[in-house]
Short mmCIF file of C-alpha atoms and ligand atoms in Angstrom, two decimals:
data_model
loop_
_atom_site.label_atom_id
_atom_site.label_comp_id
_atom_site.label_asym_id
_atom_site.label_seq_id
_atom_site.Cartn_x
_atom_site.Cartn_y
_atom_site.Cartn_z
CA UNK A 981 54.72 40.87 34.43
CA UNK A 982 56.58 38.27 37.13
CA UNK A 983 58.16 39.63 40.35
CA UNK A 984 60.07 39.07 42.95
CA UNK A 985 59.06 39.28 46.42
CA UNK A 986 61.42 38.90 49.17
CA UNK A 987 60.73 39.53 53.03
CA UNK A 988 64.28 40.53 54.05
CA UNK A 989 66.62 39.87 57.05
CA UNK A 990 67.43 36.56 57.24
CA UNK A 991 71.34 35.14 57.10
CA UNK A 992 71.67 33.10 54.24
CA UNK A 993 73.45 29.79 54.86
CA UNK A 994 74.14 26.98 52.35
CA UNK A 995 75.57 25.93 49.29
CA UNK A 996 75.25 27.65 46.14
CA UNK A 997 76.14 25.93 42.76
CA UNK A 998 77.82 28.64 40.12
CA UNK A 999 76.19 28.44 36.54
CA UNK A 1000 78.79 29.11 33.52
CA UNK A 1001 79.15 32.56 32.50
CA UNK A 1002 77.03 34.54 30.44
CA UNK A 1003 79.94 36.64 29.13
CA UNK A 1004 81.94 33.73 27.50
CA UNK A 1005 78.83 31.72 26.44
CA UNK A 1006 77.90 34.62 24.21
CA UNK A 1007 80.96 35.41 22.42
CA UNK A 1008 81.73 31.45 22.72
CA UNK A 1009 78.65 30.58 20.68
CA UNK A 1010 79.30 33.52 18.12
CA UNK A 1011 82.60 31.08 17.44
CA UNK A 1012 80.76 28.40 15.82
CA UNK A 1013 80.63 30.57 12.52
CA UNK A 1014 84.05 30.41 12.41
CA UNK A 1015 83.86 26.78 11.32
CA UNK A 1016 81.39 24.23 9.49
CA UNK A 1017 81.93 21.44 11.78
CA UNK A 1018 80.31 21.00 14.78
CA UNK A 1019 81.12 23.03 17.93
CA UNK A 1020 80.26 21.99 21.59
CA UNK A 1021 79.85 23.85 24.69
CA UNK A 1022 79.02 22.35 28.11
CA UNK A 1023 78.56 24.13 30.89
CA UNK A 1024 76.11 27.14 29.16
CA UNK A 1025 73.65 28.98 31.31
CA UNK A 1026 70.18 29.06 31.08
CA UNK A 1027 69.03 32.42 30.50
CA UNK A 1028 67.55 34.90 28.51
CA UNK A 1029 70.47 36.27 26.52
CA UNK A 1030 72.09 32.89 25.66
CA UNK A 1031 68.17 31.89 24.09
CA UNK A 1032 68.18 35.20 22.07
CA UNK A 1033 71.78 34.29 20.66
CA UNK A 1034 70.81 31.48 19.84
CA UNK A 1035 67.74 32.44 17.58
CA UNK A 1036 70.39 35.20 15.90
CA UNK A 1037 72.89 32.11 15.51
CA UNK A 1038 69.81 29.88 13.95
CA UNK A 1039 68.08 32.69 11.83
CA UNK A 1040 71.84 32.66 10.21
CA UNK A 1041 71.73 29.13 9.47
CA UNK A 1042 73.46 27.36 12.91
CA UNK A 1043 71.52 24.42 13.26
CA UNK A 1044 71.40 24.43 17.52
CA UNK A 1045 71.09 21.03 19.66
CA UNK A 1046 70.31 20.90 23.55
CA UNK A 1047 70.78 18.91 26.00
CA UNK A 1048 70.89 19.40 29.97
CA UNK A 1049 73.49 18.44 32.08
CA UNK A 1050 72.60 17.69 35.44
CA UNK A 1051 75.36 17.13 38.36
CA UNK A 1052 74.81 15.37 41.34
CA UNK A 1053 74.69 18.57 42.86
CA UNK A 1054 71.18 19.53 40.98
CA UNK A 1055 73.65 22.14 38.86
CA UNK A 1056 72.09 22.21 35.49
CA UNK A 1057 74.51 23.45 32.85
CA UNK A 1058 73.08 23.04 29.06
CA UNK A 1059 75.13 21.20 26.35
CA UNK A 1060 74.87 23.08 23.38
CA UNK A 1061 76.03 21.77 19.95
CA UNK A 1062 76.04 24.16 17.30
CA UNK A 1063 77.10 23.89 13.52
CA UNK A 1064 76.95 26.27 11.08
CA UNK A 1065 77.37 24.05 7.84
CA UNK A 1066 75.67 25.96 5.44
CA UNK A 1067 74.97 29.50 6.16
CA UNK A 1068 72.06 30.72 4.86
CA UNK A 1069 72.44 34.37 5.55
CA UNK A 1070 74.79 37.34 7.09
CA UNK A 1071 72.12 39.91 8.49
CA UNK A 1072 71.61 40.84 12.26
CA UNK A 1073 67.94 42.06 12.04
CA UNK A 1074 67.37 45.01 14.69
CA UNK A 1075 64.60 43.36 16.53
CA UNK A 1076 67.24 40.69 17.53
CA UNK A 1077 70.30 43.28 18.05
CA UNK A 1078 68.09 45.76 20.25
CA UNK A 1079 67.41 42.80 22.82
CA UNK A 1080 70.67 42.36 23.52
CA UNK A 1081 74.30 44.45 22.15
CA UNK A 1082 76.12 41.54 22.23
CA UNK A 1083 74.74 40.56 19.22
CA UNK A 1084 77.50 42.76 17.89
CA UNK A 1085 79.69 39.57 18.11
CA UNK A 1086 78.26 38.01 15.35
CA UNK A 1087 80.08 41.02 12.88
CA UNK A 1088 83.59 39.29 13.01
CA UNK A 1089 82.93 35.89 12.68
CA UNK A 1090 80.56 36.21 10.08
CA UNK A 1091 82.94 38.59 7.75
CA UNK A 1092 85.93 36.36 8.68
CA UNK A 1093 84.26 33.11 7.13
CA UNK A 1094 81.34 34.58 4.72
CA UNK A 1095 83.04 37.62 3.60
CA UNK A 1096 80.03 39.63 4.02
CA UNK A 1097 78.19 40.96 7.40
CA UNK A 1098 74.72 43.39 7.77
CA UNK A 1099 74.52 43.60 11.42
CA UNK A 1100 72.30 46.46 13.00
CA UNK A 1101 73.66 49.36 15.23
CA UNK A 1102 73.50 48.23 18.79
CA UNK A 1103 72.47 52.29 19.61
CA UNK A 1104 72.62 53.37 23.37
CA UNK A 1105 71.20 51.61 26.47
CA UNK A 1106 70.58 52.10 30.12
CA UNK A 1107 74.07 52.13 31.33
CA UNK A 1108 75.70 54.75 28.18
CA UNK A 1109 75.98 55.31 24.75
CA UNK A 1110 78.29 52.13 24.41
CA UNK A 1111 79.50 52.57 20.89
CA UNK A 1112 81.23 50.53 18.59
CA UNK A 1113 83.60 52.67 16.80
CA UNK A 1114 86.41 50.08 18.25
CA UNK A 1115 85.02 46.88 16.59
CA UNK A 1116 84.79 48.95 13.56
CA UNK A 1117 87.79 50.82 13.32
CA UNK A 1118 89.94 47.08 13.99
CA UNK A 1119 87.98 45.24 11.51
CA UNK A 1120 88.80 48.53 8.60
CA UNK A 1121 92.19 47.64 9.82
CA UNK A 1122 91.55 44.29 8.95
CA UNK A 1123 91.30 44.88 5.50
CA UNK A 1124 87.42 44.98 5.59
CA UNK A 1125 85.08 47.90 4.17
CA UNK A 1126 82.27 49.21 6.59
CA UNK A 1127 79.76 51.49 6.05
CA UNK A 1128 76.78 52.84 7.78
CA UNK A 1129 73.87 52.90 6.28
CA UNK A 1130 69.73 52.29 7.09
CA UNK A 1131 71.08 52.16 10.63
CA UNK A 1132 72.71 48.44 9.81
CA UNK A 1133 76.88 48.02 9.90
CA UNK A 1134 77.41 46.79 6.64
CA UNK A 1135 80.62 45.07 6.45
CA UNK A 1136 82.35 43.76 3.39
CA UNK A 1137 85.44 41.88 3.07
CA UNK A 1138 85.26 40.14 -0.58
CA UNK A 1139 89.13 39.07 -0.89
CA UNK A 1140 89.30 38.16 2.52
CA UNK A 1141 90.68 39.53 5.85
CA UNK A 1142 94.63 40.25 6.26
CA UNK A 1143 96.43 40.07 9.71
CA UNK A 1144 97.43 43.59 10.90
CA UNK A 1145 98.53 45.47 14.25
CA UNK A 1146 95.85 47.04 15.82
CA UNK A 1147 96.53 49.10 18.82
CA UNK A 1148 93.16 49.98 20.57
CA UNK A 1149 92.89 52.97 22.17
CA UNK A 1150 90.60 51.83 25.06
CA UNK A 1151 89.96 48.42 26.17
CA UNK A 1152 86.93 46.69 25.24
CA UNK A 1153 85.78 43.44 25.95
CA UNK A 1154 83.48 43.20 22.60
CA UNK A 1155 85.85 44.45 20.67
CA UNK A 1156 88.92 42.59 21.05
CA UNK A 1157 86.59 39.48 21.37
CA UNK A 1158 85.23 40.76 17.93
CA UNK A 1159 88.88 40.88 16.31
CA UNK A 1160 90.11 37.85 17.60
CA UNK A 1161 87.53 35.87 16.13
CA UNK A 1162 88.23 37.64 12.73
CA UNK A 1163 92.03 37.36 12.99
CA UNK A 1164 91.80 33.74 13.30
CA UNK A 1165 90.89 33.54 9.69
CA UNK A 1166 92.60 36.44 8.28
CA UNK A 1167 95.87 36.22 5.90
CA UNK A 1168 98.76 36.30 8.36
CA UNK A 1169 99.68 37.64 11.70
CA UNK A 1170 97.44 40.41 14.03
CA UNK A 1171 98.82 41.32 16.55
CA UNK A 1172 95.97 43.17 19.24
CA UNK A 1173 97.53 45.87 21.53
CA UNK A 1174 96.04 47.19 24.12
CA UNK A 1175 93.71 44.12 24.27
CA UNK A 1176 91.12 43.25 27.20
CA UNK A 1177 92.40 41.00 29.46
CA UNK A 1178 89.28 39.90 30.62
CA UNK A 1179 88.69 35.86 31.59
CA UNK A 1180 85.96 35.83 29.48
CA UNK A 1181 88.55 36.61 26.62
CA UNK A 1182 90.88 34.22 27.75
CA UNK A 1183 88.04 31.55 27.68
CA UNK A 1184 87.19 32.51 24.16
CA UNK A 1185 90.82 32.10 23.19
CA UNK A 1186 91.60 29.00 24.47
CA UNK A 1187 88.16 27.56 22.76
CA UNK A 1188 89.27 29.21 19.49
CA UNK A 1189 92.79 27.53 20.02
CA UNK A 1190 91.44 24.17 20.22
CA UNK A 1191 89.27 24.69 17.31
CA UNK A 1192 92.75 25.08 15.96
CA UNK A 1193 93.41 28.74 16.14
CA UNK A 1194 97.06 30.23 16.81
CA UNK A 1195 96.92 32.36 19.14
CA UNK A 1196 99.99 33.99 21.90
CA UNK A 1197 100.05 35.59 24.65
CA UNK A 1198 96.58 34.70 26.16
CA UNK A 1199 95.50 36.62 29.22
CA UNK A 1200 97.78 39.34 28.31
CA UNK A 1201 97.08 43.16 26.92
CA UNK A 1202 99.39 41.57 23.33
CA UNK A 1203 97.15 39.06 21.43
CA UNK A 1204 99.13 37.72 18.61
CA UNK A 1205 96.93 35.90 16.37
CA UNK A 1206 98.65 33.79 13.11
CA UNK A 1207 95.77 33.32 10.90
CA UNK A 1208 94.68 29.71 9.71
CA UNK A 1209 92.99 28.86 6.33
CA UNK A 1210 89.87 26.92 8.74
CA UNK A 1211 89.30 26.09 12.04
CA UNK A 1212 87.53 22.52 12.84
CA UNK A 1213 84.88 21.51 15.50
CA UNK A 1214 85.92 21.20 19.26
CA UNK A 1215 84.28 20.83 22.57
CA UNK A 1216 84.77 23.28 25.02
CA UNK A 1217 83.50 23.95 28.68
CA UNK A 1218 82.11 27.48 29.62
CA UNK A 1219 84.06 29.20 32.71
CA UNK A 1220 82.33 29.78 35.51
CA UNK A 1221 80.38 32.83 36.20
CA UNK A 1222 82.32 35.51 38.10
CA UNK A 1223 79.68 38.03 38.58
CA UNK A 1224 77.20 35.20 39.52
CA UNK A 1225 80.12 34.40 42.06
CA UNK A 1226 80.70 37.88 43.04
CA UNK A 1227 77.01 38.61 43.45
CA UNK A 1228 76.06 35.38 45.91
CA UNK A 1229 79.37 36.49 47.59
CA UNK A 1230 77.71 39.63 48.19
CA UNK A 1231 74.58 37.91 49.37
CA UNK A 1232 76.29 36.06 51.69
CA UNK A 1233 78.24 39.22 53.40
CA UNK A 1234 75.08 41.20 53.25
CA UNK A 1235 72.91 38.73 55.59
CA UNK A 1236 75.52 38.29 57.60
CA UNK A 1237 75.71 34.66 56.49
CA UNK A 1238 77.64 31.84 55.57
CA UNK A 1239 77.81 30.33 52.24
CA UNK A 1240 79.79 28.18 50.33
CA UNK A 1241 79.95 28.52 46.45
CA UNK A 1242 80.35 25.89 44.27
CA UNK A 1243 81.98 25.38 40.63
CA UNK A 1244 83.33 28.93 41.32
CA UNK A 1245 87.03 29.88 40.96
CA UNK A 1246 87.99 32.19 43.67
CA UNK A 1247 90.96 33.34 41.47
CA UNK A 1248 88.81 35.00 39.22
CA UNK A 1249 87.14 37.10 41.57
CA UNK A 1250 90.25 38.79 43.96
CA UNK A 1251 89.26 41.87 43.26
CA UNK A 1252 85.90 41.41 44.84
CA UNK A 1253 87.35 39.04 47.96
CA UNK A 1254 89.73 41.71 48.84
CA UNK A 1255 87.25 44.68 49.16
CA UNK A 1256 85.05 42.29 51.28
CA UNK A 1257 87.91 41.36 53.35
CA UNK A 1258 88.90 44.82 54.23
CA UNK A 1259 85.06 45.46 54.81
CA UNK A 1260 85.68 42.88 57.81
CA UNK A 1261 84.22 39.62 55.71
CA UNK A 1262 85.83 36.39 55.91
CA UNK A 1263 86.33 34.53 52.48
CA UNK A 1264 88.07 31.09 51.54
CA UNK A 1265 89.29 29.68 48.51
CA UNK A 1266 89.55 26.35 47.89
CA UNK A 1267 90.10 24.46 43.83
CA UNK A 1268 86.98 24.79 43.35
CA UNK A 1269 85.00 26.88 45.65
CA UNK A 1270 84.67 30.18 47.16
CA UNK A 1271 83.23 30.35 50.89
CA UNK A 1272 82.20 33.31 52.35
CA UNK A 1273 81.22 34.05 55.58
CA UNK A 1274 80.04 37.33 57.98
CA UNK A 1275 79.52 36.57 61.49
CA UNK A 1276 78.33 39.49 63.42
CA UNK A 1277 80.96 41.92 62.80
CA UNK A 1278 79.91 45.33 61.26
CA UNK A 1279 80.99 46.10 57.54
CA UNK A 1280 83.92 48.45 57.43
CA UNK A 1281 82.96 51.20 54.97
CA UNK A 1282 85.51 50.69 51.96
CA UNK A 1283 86.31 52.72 48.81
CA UNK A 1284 85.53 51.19 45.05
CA UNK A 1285 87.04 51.96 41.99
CA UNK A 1286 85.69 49.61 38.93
CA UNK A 1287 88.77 49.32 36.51
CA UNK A 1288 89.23 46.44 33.72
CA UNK A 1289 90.41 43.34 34.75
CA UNK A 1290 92.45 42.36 36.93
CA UNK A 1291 90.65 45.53 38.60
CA UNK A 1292 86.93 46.12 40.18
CA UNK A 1293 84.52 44.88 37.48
CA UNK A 1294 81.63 47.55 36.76
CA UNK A 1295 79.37 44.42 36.85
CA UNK A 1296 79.88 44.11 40.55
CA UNK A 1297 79.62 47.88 41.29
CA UNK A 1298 75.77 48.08 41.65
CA UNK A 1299 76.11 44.93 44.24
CA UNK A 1300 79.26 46.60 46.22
CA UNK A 1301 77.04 49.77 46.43
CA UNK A 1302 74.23 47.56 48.88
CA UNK A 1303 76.39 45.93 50.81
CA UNK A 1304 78.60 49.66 51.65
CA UNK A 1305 74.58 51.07 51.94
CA UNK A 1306 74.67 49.01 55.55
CA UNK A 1307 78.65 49.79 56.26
CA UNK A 1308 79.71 51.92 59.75
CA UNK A 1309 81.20 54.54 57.66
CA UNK A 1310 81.08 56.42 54.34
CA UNK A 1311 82.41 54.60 51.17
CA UNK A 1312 82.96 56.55 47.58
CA UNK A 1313 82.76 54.62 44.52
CA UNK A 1314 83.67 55.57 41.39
CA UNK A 1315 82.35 54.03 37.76
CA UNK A 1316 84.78 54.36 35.35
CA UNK A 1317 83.58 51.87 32.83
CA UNK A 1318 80.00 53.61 31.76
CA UNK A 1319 78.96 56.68 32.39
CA UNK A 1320 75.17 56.10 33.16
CA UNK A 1321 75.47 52.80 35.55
CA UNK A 1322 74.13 54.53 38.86
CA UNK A 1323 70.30 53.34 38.27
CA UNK A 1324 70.03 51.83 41.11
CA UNK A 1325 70.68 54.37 43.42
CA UNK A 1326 67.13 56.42 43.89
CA UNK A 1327 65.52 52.96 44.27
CA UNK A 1328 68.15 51.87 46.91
CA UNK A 1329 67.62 55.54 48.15
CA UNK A 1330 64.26 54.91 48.36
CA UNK A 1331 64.54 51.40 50.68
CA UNK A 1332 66.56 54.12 53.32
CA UNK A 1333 70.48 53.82 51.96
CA UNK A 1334 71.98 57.44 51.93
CA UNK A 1335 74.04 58.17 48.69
CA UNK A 1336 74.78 60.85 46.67
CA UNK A 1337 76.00 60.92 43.45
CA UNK A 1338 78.21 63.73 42.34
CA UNK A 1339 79.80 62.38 38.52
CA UNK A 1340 81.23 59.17 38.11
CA UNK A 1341 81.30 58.87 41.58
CA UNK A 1342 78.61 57.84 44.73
CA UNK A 1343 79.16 58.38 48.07
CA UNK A 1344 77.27 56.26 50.37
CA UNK A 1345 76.98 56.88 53.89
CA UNK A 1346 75.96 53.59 55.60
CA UNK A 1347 72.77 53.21 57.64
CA UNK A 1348 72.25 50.69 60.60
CA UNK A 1349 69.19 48.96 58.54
CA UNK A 1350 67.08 49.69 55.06
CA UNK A 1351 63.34 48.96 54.60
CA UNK A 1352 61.97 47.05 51.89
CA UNK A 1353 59.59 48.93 49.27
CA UNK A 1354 58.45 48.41 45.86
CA UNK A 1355 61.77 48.53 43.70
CA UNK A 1356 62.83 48.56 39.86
CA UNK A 1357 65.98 49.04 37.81
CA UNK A 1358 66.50 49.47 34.19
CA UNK A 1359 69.67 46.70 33.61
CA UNK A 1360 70.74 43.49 35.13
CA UNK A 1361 73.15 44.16 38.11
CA UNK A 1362 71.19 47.03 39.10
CA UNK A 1363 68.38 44.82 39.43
CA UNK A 1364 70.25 42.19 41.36
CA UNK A 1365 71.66 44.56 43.70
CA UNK A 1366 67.87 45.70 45.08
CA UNK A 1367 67.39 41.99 45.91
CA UNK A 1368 70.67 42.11 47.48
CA UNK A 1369 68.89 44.92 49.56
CA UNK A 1370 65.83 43.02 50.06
CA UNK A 1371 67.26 39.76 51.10
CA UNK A 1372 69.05 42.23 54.19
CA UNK A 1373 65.96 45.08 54.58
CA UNK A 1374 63.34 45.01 57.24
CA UNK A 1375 60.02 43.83 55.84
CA UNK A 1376 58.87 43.17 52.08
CA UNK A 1377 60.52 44.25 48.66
CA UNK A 1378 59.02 43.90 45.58
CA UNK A 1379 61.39 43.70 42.56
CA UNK A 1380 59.86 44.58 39.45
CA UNK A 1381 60.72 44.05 35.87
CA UNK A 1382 62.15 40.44 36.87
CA UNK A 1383 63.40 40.11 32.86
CA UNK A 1384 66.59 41.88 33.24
CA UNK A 1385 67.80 39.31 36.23
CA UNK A 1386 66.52 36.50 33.66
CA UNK A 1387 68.71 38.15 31.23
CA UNK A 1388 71.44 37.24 33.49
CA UNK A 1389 71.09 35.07 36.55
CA UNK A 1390 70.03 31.32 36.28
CA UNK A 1391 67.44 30.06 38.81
CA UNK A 1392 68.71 33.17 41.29
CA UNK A 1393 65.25 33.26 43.36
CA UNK A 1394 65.73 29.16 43.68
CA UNK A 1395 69.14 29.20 44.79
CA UNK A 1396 69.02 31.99 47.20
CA UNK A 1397 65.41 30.41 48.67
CA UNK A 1398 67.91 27.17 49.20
CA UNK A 1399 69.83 29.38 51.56
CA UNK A 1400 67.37 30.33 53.87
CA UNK A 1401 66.01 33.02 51.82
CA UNK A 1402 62.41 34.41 52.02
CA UNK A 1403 62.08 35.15 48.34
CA UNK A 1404 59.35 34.21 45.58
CA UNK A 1405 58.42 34.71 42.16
CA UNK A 1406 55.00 35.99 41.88
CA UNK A 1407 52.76 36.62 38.18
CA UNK A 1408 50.48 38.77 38.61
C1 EPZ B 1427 81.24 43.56 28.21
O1 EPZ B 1427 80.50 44.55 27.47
C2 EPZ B 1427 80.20 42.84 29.05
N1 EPZ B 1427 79.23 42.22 28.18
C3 EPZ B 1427 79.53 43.80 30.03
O2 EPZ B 1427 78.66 43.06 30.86
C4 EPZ B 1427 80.62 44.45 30.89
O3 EPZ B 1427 80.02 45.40 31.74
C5 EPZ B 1427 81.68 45.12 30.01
O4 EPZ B 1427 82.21 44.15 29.05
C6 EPZ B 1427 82.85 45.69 30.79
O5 EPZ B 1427 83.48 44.69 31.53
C7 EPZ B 1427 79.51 41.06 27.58
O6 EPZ B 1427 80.58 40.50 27.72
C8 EPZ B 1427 78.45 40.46 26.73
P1 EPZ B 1427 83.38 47.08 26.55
P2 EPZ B 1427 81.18 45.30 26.25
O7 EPZ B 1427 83.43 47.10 25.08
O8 EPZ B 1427 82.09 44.38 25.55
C9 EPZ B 1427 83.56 51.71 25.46
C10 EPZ B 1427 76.63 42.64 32.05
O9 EPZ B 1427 75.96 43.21 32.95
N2 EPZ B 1427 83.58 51.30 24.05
O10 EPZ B 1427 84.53 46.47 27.28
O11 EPZ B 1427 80.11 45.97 25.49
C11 EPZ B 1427 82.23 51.39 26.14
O12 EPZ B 1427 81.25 52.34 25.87
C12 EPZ B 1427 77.27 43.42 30.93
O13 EPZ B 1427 76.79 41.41 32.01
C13 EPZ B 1427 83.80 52.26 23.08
O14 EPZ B 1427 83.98 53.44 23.38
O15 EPZ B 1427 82.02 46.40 27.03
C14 EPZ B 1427 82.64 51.32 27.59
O16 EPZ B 1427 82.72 52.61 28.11
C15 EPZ B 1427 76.88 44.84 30.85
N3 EPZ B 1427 83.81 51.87 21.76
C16 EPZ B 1427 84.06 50.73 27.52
O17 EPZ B 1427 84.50 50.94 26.17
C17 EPZ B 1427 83.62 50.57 21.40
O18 EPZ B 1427 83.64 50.27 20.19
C18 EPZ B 1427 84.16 49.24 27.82
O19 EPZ B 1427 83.16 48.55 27.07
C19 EPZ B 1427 83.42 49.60 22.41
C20 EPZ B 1427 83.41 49.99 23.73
#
């Protein structure tokens, strides 16, 4: 199994060019059963979870075409072209769904435009229980009958879906991603309360619009969808990746370096910029790039909270954790997304960092240097945020189980090793 070695200490300096995101490829690609005509997306990652989508998307009948994309800048976003003409079936097999929950976004679409859905139960993974009761409950709403059974979600919606209000009572991402898919198709008007208002659902929406959905109040907590009888084909460019952007951000302030990130939007990563700024780093928007830069000073120790959007995202909280492991001070930060998401904390522990956990929240008392040691983590930003650790640790870390940052980090030891960075992939 491939690793990652990295011998630590050195201040990255460079440019890094920002892949598009894995969060609105995936429910982006899902959209293409909406319609029979052809849809396009530039911009798509490559990595791990967009491949297994796309083998759930062909196993249903999507016939998938690829090509790259190369900029002058060596950034290689795919072209995908998917159209689901034909669709030759409306099951979700579990081998597929266990690799990766977001599979889940297939339930929507697929009921919305075939009427019928068997998509397995996601069941639990490293960072909580993560049900699905939400998707569910909104899609009942929609008119459609679930049940449970075999451990598949077997969803049937014979006479069609019919627009409703649905108020959720928590926000998920999935979920109202899920319903606004179906609502595009449904019989009248849905109106989603209480909807995410992540980017990534922002992205999807404006896709689905110019596929020729109806759709108000985008980037708001109200989602009023008025339902269409078909949507057509479209070509639409994935958003840039704002943990990827976050995460390199991180990389930068945590080597005490200077880099300047490319095809990012600064905008969609405030939250991030300000809790770097008030831990004394120096960040710079610009259209279409974020710079960020620590020269020398000490980080400031600064308190986290993740929250939805426009909060802290939970998907940057394992990577704010190393950089606070090295502050002056003590810094507590609290998960309030998932209730298991503190994995990497022993193996951080074990490079030198000084955090206890006591519930949701860690408190992490910063030390003047960690050392490198054989690491592993059990999900993707965990994972990134030990070579976070590495890249500013004295001496050599080993990152094991390299798959989960494949999952969800295109060409990460190549970009960082453009930086400076003394990092490798090894296969044993
Ligand atoms: C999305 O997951 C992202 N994944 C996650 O990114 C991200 O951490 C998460 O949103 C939060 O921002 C994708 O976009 C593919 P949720 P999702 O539904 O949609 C609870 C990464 O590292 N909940 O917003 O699954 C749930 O358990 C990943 O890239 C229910 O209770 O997240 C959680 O506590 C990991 N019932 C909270 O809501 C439901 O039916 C938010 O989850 C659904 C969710």
């Amino acid at each position: 199994m491939d690793r990652i070695r990295i011998t630590g200490g050195i201040p990255l300096e460079g440019d890094i060019p920002i892949s598009g995101a894995k969060n609105a490829a995936l429910p982006l690609m899902a959209a293409s059963l909406l319609t029979d005509e052809p849809l396009q997306l530039a911009n798509l990652p490559h990595l791990m979870d967009i491949s297994t989508l796309a083998n759930l998307l062909t196993s249903l009948g999507v016939d998938i075409t690829m090509e790259g994309d190369a900029t002058e800048d060596g950034h290689i976003g795919r072209v995908l072209t998917l159209t689901s003409g034909d669709l030759s079936g409306a099951t979700a097999p579990y081998d597929l769904v266990r690799k990766m929950r977001a599979s889940i976004l297939v339930l929507g679409p697929l009921l919305a435009r075939a009427g019928e859905a068997q998509v397995s139960l996601p069941g639990g993974c490293a960072i909580g229980t993560r049900p699905v009761d939400l998707h569910l409950d909104g899609l009942t709403e929609l008119g459609a009958e679930i049940e449970l059974t075999d451990g598949y979600i077997q969803a049937r919606a014979p006479r069609g879906l019919t627009g409703s209000i649905i108020r959720f009572p928590k926000a998920s991402v999935g979920a109202t991603e899920n319903l606004l898919m179906a609502a595009t198709l449904a019989d009248g008007e849905t109106v989603l309360e209480n909807a995410a208002r992540e980017p990534e659902v922002a992205d999807l929406s404006n896709c689905l619009v110019s596929m020729g959905a109806v759709i108000e109040g985008i980037g708001t907590d109200r989602l009023v969808i008025s339902g269409v009888p078909h949507l057509t084909g479209a070509r639409y460019r994935v958003m840039p990746d704002r943990v990827e952007t976050g995460t390199f951000a991180i990389a930068a302030a945590i080597t005490g370096g200077d880099l300047t990130l490319r095809h990012a939007q600064g905008a969609l990563v405030n939250a991030v910029t300000e809790v770097m700024e008030r831990a004394g780093v120096e960040t710079w928007e610009d259209e279409d790039t974020l710079r960020v830069r620590r020269n020398g000073s000490a980080i400031s120790a600064v308190d986290v909270i993740t929250q939805p959007y426009p909060g802290f995202p939970t998907d940057m909280q394992a990577q704010v954790m190393a950089l606070m492991a090295f502050s002056d001070g003590a810094s507590m930060i609290t998960e309030t997304i998932f209730e298991n998401r503190f994995m990497h904390v022993p193996e951080l522990a074990r490079m030198g960092a000084d955090i206890t956990i006591s519930g949701s929240s860690a408190m992490v008392r910063g030390v003047k240097s960690l050392k490198g040691a054989p690491v592993m983590a059990t999900d993707l930003r965990a994972s990134v945020s030990l070579v976070l650790a590495g890249l500013a640790a004295t001496g050599e870390t080993l990152v094991n189980r390299v798959y989960h940052l494949d999952r969800g980090y295109e060409r990460l030891v190549e970009k960082l090793a453009a930086c400076g960075a003394r990092i490798e992939r090894i296969s044993d």
